[in-house]
Coordinates of C-alpha atoms in Angstrom, one line a residue:
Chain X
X1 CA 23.0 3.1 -10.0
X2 CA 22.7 6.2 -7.9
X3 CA 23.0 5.5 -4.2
X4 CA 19.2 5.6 -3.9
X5 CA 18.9 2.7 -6.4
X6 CA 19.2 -0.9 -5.6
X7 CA 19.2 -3.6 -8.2
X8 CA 17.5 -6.4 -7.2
X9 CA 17.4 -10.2 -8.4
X10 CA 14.7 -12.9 -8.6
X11 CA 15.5 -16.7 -9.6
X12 CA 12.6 -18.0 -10.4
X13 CA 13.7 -21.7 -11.8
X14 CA 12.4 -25.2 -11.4
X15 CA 13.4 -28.0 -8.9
X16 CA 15.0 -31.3 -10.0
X17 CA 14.7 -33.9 -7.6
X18 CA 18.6 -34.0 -6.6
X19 CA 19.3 -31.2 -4.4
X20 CA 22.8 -30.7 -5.8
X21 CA 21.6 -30.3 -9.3
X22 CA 19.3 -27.2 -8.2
X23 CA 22.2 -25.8 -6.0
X24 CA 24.1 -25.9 -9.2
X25 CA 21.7 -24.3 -11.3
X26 CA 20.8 -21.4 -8.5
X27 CA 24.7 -20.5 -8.1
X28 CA 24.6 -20.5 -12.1
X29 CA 21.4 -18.2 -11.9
X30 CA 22.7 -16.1 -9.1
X31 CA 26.3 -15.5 -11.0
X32 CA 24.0 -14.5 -14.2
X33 CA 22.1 -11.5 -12.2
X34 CA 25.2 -10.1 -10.1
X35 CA 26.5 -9.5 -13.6
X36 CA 24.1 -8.2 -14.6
X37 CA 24.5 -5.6 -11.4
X38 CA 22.2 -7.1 -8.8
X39 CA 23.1 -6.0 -5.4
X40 CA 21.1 -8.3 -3.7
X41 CA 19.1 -11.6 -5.2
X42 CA 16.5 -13.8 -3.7
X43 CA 16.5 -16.9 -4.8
X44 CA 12.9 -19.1 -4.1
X45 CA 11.4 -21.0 -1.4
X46 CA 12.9 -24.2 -0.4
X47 CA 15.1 -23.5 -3.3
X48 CA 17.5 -26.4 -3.6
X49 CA 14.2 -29.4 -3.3
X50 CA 11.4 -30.4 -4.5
X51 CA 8.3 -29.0 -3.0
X52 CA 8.4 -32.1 -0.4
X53 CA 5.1 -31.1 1.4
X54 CA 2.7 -32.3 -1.0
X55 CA 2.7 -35.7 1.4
X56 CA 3.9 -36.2 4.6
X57 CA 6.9 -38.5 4.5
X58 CA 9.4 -39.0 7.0
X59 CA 12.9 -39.4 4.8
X60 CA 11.9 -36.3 3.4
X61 CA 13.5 -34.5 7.0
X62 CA 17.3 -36.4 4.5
X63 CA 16.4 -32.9 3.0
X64 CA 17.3 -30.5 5.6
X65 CA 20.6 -28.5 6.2
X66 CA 22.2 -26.9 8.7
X67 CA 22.5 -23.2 8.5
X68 CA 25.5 -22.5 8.3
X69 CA 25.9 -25.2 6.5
X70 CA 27.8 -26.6 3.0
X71 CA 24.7 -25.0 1.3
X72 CA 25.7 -21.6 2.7
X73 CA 28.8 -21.9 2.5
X74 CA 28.6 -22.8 -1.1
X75 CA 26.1 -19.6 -1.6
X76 CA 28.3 -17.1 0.2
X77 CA 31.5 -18.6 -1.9
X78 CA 29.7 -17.3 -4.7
X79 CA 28.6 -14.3 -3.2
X80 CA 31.7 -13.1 -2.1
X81 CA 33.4 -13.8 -5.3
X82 CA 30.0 -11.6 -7.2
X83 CA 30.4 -9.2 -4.6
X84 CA 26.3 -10.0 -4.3
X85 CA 23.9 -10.0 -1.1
X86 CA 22.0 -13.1 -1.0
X87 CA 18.5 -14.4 0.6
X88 CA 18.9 -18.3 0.3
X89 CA 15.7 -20.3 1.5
X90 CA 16.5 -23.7 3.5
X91 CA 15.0 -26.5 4.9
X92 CA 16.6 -26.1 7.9
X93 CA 17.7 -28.6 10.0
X94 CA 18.0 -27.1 13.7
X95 CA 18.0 -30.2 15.8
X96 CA 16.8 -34.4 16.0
X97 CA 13.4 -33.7 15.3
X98 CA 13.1 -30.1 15.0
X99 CA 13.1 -28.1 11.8
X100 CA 12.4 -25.1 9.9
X101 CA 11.5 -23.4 7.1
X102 CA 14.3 -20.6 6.9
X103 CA 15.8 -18.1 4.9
X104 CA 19.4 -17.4 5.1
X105 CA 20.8 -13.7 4.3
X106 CA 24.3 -13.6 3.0
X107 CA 25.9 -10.4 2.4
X108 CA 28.1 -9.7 -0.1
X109 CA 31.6 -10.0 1.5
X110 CA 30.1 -13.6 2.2
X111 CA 29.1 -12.7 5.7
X112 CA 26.0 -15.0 7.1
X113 CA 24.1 -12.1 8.4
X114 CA 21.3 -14.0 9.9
X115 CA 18.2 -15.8 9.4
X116 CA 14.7 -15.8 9.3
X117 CA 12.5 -18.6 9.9
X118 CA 9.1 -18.8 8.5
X119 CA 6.4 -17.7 11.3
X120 CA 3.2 -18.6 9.6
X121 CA 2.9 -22.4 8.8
X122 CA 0.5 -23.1 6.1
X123 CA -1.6 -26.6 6.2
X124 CA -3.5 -27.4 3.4
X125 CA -4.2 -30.4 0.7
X126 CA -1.1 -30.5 -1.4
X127 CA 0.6 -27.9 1.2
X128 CA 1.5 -30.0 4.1
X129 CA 3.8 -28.0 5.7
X130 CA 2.4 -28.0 9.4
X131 CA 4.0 -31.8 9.2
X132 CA 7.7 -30.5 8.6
X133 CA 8.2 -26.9 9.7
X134 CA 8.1 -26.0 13.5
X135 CA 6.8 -22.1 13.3
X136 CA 9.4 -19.6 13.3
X137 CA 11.1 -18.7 16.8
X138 CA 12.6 -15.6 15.7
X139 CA 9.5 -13.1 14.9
X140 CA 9.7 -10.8 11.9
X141 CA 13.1 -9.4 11.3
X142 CA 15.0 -7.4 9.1
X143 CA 18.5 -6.9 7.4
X144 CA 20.9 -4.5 6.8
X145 CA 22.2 -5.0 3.0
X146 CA 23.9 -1.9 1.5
X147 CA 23.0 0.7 3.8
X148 CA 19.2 -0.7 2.9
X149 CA 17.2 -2.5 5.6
X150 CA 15.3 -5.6 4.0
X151 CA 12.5 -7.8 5.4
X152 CA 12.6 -11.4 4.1
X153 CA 9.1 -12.9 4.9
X154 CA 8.5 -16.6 3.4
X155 CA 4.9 -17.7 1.4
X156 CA 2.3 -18.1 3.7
X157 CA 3.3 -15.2 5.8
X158 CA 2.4 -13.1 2.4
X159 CA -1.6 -13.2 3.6
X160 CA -0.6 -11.3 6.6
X161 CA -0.8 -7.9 6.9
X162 CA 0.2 -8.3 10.1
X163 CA 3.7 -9.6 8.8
X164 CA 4.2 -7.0 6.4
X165 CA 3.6 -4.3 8.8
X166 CA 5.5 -5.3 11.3
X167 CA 8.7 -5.7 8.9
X168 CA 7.8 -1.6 8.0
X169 CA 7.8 -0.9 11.4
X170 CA 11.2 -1.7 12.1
X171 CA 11.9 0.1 9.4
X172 CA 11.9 -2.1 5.8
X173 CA 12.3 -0.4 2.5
X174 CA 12.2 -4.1 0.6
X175 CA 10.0 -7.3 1.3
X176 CA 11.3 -10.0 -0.2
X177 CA 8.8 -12.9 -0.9
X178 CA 10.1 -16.2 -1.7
X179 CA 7.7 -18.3 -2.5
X180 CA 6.5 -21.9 -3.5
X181 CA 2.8 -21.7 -4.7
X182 CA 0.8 -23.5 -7.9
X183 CA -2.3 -24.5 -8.9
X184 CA -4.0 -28.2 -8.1
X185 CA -4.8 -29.6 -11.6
X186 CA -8.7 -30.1 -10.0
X187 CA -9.6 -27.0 -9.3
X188 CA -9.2 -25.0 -13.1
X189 CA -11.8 -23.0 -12.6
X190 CA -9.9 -21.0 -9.7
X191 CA -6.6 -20.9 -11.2
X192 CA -7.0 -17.2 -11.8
X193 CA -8.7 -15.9 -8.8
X194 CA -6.1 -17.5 -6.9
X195 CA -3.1 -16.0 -8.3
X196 CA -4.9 -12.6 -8.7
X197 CA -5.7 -13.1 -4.7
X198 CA -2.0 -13.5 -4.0
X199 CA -0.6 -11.1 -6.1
X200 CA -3.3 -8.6 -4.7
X201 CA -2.3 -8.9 -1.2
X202 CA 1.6 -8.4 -1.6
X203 CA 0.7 -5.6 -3.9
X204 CA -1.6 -4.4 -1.1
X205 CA 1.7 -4.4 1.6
X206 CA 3.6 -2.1 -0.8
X207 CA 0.7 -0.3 -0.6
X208 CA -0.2 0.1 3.1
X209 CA 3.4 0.6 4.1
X210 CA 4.7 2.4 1.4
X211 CA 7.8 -0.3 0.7
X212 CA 8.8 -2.1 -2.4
X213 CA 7.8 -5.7 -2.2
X214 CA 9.9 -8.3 -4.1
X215 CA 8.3 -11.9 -4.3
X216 CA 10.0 -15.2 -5.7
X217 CA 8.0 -18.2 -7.2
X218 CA 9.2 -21.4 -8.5
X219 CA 8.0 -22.5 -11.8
X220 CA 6.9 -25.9 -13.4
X221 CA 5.7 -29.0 -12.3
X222 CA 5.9 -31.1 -9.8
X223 CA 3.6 -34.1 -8.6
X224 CA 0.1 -32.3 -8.5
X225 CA 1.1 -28.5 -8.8
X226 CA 1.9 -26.9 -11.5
X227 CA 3.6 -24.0 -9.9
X228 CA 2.7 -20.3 -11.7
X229 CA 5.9 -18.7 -11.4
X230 CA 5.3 -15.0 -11.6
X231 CA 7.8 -13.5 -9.6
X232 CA 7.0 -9.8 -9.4
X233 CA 7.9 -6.8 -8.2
X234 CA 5.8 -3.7 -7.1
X235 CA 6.9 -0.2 -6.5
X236 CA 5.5 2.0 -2.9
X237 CA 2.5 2.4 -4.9
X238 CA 1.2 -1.3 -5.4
X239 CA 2.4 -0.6 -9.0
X240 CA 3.5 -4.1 -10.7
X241 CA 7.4 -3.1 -12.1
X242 CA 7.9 -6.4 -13.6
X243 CA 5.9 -9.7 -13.7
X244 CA 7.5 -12.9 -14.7
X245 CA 6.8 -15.4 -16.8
X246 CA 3.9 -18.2 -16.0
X247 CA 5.8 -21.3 -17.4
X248 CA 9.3 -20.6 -18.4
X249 CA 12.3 -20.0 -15.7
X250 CA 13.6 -16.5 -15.4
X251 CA 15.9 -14.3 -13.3
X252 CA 14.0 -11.1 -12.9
X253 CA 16.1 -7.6 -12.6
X254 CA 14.5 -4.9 -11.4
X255 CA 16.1 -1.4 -10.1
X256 CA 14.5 0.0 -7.1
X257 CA 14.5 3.8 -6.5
X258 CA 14.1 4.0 -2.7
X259 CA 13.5 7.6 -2.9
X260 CA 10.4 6.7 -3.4
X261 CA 9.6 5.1 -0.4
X262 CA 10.2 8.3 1.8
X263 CA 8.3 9.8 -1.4
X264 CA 5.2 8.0 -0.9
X265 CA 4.9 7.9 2.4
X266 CA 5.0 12.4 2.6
X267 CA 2.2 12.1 -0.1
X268 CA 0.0 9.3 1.9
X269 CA 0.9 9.6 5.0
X270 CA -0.2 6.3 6.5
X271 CA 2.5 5.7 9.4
X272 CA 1.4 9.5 10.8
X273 CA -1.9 8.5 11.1
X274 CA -1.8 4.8 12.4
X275 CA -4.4 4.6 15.7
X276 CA -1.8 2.6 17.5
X277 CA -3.7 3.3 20.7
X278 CA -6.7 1.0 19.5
X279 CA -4.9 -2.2 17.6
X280 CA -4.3 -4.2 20.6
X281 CA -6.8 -6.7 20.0
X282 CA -4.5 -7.5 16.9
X283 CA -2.9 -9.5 19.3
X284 CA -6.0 -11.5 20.0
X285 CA -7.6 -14.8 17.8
X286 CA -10.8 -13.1 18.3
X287 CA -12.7 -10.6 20.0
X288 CA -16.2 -11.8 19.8
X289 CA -16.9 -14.4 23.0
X290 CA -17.7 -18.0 22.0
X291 CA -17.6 -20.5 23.8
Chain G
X1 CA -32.8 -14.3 -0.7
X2 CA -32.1 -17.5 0.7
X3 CA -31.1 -17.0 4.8
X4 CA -27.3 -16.9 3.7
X5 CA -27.8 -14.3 1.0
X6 CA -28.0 -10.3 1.9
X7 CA -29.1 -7.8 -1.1
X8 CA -26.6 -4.8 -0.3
X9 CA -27.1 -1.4 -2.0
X10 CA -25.1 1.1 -2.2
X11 CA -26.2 5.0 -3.5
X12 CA -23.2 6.8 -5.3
X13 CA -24.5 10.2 -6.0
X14 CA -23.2 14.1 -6.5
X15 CA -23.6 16.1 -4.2
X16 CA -25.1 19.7 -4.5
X17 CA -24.5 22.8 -1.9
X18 CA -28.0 23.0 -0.2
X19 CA -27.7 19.9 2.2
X20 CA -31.6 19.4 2.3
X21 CA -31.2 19.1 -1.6
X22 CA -28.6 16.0 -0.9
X23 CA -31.0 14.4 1.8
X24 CA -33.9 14.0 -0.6
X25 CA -32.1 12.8 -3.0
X26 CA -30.4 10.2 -1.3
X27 CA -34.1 9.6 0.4
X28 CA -35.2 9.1 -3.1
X29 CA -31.9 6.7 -4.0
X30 CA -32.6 4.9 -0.9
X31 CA -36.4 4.0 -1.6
X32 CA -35.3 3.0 -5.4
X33 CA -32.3 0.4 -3.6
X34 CA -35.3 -1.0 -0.8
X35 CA -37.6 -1.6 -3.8
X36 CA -34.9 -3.0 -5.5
X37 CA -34.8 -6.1 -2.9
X38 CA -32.0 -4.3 -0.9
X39 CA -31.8 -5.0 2.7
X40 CA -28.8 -2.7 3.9
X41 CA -28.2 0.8 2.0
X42 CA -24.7 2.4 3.0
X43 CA -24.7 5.8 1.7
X44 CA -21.4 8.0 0.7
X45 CA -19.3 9.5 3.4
X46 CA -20.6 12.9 4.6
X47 CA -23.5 12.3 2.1
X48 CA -25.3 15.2 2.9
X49 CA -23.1 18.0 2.1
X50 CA -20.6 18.7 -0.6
X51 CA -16.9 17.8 0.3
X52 CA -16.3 20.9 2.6
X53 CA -12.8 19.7 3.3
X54 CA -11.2 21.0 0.1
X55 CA -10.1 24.3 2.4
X56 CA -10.5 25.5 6.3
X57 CA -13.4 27.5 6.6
X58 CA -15.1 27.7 10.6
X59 CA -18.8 28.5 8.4
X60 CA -18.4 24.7 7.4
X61 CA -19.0 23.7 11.0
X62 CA -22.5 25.0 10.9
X63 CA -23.1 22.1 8.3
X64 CA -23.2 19.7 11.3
X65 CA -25.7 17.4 12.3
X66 CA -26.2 15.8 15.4
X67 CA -26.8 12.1 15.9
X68 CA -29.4 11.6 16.8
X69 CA -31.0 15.1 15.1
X70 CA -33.5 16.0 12.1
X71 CA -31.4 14.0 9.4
X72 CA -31.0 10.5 11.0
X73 CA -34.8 10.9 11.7
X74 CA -35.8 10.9 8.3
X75 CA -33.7 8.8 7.7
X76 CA -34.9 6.5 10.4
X77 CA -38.4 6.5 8.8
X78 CA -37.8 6.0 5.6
X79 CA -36.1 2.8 6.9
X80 CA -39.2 1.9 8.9
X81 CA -41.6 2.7 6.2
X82 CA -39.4 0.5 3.4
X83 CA -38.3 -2.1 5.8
X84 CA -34.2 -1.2 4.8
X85 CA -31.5 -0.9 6.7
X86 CA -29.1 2.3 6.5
X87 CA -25.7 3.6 7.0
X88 CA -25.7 6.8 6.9
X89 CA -22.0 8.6 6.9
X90 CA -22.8 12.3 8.4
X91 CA -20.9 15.5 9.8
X92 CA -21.9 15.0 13.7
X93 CA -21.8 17.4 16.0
X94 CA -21.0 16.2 19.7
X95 CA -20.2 19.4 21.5
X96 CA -19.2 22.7 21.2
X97 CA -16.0 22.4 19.1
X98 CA -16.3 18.7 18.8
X99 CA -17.1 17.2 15.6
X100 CA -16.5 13.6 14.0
X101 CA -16.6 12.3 10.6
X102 CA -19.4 9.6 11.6
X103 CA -21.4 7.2 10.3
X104 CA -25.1 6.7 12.0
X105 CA -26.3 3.2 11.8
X106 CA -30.5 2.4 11.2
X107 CA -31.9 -0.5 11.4
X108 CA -34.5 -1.8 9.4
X109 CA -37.3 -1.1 12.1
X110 CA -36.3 2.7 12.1
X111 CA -34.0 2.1 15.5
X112 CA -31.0 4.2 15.6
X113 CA -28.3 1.0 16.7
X114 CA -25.0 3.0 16.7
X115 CA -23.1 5.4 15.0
X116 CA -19.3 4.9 14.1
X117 CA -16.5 7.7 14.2
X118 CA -14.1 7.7 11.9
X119 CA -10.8 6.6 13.5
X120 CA -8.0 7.8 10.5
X121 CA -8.4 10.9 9.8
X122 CA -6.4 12.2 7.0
X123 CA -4.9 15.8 6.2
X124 CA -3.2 16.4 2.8
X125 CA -4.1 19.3 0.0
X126 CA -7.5 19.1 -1.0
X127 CA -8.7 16.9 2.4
X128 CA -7.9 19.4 5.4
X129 CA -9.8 16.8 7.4
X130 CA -7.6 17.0 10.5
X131 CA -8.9 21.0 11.0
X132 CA -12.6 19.7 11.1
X133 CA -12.5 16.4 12.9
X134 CA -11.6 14.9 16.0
X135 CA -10.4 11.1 15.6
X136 CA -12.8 8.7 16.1
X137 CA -13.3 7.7 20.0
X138 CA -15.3 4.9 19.6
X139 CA -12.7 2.4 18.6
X140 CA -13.7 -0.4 15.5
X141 CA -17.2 -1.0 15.7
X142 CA -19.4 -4.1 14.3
X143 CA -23.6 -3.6 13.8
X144 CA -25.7 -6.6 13.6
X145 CA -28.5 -6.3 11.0
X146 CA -30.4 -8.9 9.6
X147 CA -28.2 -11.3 11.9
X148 CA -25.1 -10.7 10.0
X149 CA -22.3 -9.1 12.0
X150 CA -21.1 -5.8 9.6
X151 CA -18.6 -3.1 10.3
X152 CA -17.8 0.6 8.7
X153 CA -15.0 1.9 8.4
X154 CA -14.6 5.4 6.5
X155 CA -12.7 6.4 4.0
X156 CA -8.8 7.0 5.2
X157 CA -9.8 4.0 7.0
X158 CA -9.5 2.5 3.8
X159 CA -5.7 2.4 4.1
X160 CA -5.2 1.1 7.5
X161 CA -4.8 -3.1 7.5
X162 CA -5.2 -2.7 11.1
X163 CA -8.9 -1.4 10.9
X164 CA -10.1 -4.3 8.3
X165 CA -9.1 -6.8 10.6
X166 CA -10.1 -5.5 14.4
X167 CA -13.5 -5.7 12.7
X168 CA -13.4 -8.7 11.3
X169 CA -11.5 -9.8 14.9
X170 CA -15.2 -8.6 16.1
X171 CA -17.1 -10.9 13.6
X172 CA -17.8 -8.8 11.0
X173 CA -18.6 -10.7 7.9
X174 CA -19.1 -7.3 5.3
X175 CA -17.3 -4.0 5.9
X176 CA -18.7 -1.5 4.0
X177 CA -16.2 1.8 3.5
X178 CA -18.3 5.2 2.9
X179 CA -15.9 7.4 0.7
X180 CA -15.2 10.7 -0.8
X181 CA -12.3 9.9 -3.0
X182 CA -11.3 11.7 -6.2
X183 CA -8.6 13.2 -8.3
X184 CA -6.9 16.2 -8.3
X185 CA -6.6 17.9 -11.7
X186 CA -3.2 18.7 -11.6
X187 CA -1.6 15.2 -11.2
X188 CA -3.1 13.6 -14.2
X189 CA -0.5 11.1 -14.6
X190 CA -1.1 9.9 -11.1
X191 CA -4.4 9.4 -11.6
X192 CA -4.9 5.5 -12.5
X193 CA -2.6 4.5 -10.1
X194 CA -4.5 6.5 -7.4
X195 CA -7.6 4.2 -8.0
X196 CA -6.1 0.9 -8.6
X197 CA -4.2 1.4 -5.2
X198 CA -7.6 2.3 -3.8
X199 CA -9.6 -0.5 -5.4
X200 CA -6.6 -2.9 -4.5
X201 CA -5.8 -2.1 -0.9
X202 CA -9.9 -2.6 -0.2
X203 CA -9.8 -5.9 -1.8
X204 CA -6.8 -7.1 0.4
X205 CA -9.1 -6.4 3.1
X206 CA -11.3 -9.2 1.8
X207 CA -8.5 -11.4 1.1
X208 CA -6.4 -10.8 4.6
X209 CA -9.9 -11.4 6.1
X210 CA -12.6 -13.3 4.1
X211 CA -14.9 -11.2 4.2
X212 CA -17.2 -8.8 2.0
X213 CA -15.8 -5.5 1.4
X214 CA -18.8 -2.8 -0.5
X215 CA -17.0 0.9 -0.8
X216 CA -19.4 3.3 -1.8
X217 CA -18.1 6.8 -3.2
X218 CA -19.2 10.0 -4.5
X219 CA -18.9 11.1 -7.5
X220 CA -18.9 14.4 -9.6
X221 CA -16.7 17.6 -9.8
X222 CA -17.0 19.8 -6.5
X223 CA -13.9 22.5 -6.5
X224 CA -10.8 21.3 -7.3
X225 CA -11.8 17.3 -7.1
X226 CA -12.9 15.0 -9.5
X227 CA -14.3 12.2 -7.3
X228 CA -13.9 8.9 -9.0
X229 CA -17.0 7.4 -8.1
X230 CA -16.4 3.5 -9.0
X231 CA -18.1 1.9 -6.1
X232 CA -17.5 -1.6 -6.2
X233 CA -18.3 -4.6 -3.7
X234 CA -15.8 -7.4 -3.3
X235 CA -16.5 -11.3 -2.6
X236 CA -13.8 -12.7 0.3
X237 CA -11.5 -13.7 -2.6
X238 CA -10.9 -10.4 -3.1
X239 CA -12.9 -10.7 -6.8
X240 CA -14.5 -7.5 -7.2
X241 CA -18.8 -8.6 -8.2
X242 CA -19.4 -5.2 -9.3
X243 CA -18.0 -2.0 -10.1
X244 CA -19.8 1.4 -10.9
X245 CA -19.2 4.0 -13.1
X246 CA -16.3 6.3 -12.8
X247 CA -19.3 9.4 -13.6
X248 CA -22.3 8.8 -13.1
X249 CA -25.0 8.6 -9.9
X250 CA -25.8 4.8 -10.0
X251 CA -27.7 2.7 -7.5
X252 CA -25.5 -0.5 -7.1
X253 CA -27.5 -4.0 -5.8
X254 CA -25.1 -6.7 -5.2
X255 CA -25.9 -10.4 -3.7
X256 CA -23.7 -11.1 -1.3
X257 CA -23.4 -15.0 -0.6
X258 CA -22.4 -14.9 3.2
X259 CA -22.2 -18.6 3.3
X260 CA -18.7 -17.8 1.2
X261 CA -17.5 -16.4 4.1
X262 CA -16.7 -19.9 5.7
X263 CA -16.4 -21.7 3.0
X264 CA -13.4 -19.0 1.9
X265 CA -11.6 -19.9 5.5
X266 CA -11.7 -23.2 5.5
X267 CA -10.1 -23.2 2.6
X268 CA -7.5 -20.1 3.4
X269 CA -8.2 -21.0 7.0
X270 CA -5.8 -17.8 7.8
X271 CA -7.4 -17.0 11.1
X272 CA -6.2 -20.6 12.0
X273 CA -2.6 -19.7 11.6
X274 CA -2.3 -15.8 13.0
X275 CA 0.8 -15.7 15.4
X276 CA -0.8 -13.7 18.1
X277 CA 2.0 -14.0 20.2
X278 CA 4.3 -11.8 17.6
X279 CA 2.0 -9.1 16.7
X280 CA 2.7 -6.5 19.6
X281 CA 4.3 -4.2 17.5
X282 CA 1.6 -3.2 15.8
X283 CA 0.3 -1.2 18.5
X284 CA 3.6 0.8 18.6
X285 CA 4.6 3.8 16.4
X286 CA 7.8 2.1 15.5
X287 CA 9.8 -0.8 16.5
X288 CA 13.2 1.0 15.2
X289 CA 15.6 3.0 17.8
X290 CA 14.8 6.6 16.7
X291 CA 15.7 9.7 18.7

């Protein structure tokens, strides 16, 4: 690796019900891609349970951890040891009755560098997430991992552009997506157009703000969802680098030329020409009147 | 047409160098699309004159129209006498020195309802657009026609996140884009990837947004450009309905189901879950400390 490459990791794997059996298997997965040179590796959404949300049950909050907490301390054992950054998402546990759903960013001397917690809350059948998560409290942030600044943005948040830009703007070269998203067994017929939808619009943030964007599904079954794995990576140009598997568990490497991000952005010059003097009603929910 | 269903058209078309040459035949385009059941016609940006832009030449200017001038009349009654409504993307003059890259808005009784200015304005080899218009001072724009809300953006527009959602902020259920998009000869390897990063930023739009998206663009070899023609409308999944040729002048009618536009959000209900309160950024040329 030249010092404008980063290699990059992607667990995609599937949850077992004990959360100490899917800790084991990510620090198994993570150890795999450091040797195999990944700098940093993003393991998925909620990665050491079940998908919980698909009813709203109260013991299900049993789930949550602290951060820190023996999950990251576990995780940045193992990435100290690898010499590997990692981006570990957590149910977090913050206080009685409040919770979130987090990412934590280890560095590779085993440093907790932070956190993000997941701004936009999804709510939908199978997807009940509005029921567990308080919305994130810390806005969009980014990371400093090998002289690289990273932007860990979590599921939902993937349909905003607004989330995505806002990561560029503080100056992002990578958007990691970690990600728990499947298809409900009664609705066949949209199985594709979904997936196409979501891949689409991450591919459409590498695009718009000329970055690399990174996303992490899980993979199998669970309940009603059949997860559809995935986990890809796109280059500056919306270009798909590597798409995973639909079924099977994988650990996706990928090698990153950030050149190409200062590249892309000389040849379409988007950030030159941004209007920021007319965006404020971004900030609105609409600008129409109603009632 | 049921009330929920609008019959859009959209003319993609060469242009020749006599601009009264380009105005009757997209007169004659437009009367095909009105027979053709169409109730909204959105020409091609700058539709009545070749792509000027490809160098800086100050005889160009005189290919400026006002708005309203000679051109948006006709145009204003061929839209009476066939009952359509038009958008019609022109080089307006506004003053001495002053010009936009515009698009004039007809209604189907012949009334002139607005005109939009083109807020990005790009400037890279082969688009000097920067030497021959002034950004758009207008701000994002929606048109009702018909009784649907629609918006226009144009062009380098295209890129901008930003611009799809302050009209759709505004109630826009279509946004039609007005191109002039094409390849340069010497970067064939780039070429693909040019157009699927076109075609798939446009259809986040509709995704992010839930809403139509109908980009009509020229097409044929004017100087150094190959414009890619390949017009295409997009549902508010983001599933492209129809796509036109890559060469050829074609006349494309598309049905666009607005009743999808609600039924879209209330199942991706992403309006619902916009964090207002964490968007201010956007409106700021960078959130990092730069000197």
């Amino acid at each position: 690796m030249t010092k404008n490459h980063l290699r990059i990791g992607l667990v995609q794997m599937r949850c077992q019900k004990n959360p100490a059996d899917n800790l084991k298997k990510a620090l198994s997965q993570v150890r795999i891609a450091a040797r195999k040179g990944a700098q940093i590796v993003c393991l998925q959404e909620l990665f050491n349970t079940p998908y919980f949300c698909q009813g709203q049950k109260t013991e299900h909050f049993d789930l949550a951890e602290t951060i820190p907490g023996p999950v990251t301390d576990a995780l940045a054992n193992l990435a100290r040891k690898e010499k590997v950054a990692l981006i570990a998402p957590l149910f977090e546990k913050y206080r009685k009755g409040v919770y979130y759903n987090s990412a934590a960013v280890i560095d590779s001397n085993g440093e907790l560098i932070g956190k993000y917690r997941k701004m936009h809350i999804p709510d939908d059948p199978g997807f009940n997430e509005k029921f567990y998560f308080s919305p994130g409290d810390l806005g969009f942030k980014t990371f400093k991992i090998k002289s690289v600044k990273i932007s860990v943005l979590i599921c939902w948040d993937q349909w905003f552009p607004e989330a995505a830009r806002m990561a560029a703007l503080d100056g992002a070269d990578i958007l990691f997506y970690p990600t728990a998203i499947g298809w409900k067994p009664n609705k066949p017929k949209e199985t594709e157009a979904y997936h196409s939808a979501w891949e689409t619009i991450q591919r459409s943030h590498a695009i718009a703000n000329g970055v690399f964007v990174a996303a992490t599904n899980r993979v199998g079954q669970e309940g009603a969802l059949r997860f559809w794995g995935q986990s890809f990576v796109a280059d500056p140009f919306g270009a798909v680098l590597y798409r995973a598997s639909e079924k099977d568990e994988e650990i996706v490497i990928a090698d990153c030329d950030l050149a190409k991000v200062e590249q892309t952005r000389r040849e379409w010059p988007f950030f030159r020409d941004r209007r920021m003097d007319a965006y404020q009603a971004i900030s609105s929910r609409s600008v129409e009147k109603k009632n």
